[in-house]
PDB file of C-alpha atoms in Angstrom:
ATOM      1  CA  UNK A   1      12.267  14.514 -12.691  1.00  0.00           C
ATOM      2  CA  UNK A   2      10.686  12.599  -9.581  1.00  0.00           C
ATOM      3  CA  UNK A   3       7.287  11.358 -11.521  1.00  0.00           C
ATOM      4  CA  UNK A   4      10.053   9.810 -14.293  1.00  0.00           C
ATOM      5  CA  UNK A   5      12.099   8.398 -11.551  1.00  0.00           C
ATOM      6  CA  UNK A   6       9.917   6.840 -10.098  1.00  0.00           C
ATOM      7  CA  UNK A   7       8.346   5.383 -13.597  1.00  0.00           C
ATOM      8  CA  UNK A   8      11.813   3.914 -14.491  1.00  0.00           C
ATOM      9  CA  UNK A   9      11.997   2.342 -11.142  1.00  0.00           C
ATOM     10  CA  UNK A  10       8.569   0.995 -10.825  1.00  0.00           C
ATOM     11  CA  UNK A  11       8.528  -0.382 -14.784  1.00  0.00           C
ATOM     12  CA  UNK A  12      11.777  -0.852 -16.047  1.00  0.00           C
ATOM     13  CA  UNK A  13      13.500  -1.243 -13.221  1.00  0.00           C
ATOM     14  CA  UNK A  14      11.645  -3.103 -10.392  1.00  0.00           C
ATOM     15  CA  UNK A  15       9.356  -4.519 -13.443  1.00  0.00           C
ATOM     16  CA  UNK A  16       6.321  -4.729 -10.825  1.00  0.00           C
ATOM     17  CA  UNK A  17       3.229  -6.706 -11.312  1.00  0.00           C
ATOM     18  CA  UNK A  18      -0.581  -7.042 -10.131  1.00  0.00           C
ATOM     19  CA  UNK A  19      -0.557  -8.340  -6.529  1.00  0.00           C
ATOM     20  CA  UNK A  20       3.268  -8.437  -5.805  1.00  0.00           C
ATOM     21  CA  UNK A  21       4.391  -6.883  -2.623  1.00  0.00           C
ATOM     22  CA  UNK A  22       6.657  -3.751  -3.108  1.00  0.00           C
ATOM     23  CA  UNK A  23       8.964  -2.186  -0.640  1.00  0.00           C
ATOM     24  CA  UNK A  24       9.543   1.546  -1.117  1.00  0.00           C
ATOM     25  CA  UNK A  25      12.400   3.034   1.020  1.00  0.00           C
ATOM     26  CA  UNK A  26      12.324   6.909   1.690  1.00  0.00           C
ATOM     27  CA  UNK A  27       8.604   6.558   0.835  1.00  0.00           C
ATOM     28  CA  UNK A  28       7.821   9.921   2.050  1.00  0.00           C
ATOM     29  CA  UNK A  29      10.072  12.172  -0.363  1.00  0.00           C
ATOM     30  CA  UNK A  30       9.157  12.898  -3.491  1.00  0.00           C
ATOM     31  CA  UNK A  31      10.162  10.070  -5.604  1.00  0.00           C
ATOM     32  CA  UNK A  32       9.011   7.490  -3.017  1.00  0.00           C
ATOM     33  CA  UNK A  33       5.634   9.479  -3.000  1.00  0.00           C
ATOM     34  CA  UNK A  34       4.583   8.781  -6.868  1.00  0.00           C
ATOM     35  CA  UNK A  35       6.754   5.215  -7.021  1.00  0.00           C
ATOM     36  CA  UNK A  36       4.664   4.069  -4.283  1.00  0.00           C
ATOM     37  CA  UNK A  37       1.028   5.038  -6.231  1.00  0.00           C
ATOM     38  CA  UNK A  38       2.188   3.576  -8.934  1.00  0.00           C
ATOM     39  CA  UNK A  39       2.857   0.769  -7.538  1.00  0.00           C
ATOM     40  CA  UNK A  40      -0.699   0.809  -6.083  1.00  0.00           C
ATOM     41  CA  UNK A  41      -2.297   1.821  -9.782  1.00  0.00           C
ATOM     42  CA  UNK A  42      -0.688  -1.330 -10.804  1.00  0.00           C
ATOM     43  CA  UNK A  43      -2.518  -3.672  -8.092  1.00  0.00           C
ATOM     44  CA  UNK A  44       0.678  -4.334  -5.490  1.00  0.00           C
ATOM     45  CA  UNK A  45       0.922  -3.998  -2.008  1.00  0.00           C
ATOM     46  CA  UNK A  46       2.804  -1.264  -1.125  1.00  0.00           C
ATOM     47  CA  UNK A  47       5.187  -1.068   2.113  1.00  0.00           C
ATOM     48  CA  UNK A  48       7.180   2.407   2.781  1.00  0.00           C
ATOM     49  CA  UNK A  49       9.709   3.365   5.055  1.00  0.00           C
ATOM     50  CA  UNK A  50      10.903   6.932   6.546  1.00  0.00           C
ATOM     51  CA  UNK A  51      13.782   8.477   8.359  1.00  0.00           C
ATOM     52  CA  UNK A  52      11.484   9.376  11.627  1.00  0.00           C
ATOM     53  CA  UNK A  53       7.908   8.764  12.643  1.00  0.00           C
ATOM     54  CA  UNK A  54       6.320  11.938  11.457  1.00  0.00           C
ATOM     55  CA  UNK A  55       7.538  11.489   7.805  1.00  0.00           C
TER      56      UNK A  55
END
């Protein structure tokens, strides 16, 4: 459920393209995780956020 997710969110929904910038909040659970590489598969610059500093 996470990997398809994050493929809606990245293709459909955010529509992403080679060397946009692309914010991913909650980039360290699991959705955030694959949306983020993704991202970076498709050529964007990818910038995540997390709760704390360890995430």
């Amino acid at each position: 459920i996470a990997g398809f997710s994050a493929w809606v969110g990245v293709n459909e929904v955010g529509q992403v393209k080679a060397g946009e910038n692309v914010f991913i909040s909650a980039a360290a659970g699991g959705v955030g995780i694959i949306a983020g590489q993704l991202a970076k598969i498709k050529g964007c610059r990818v910038i995540g956020s997390a709760g704390t500093d360890e995430k």
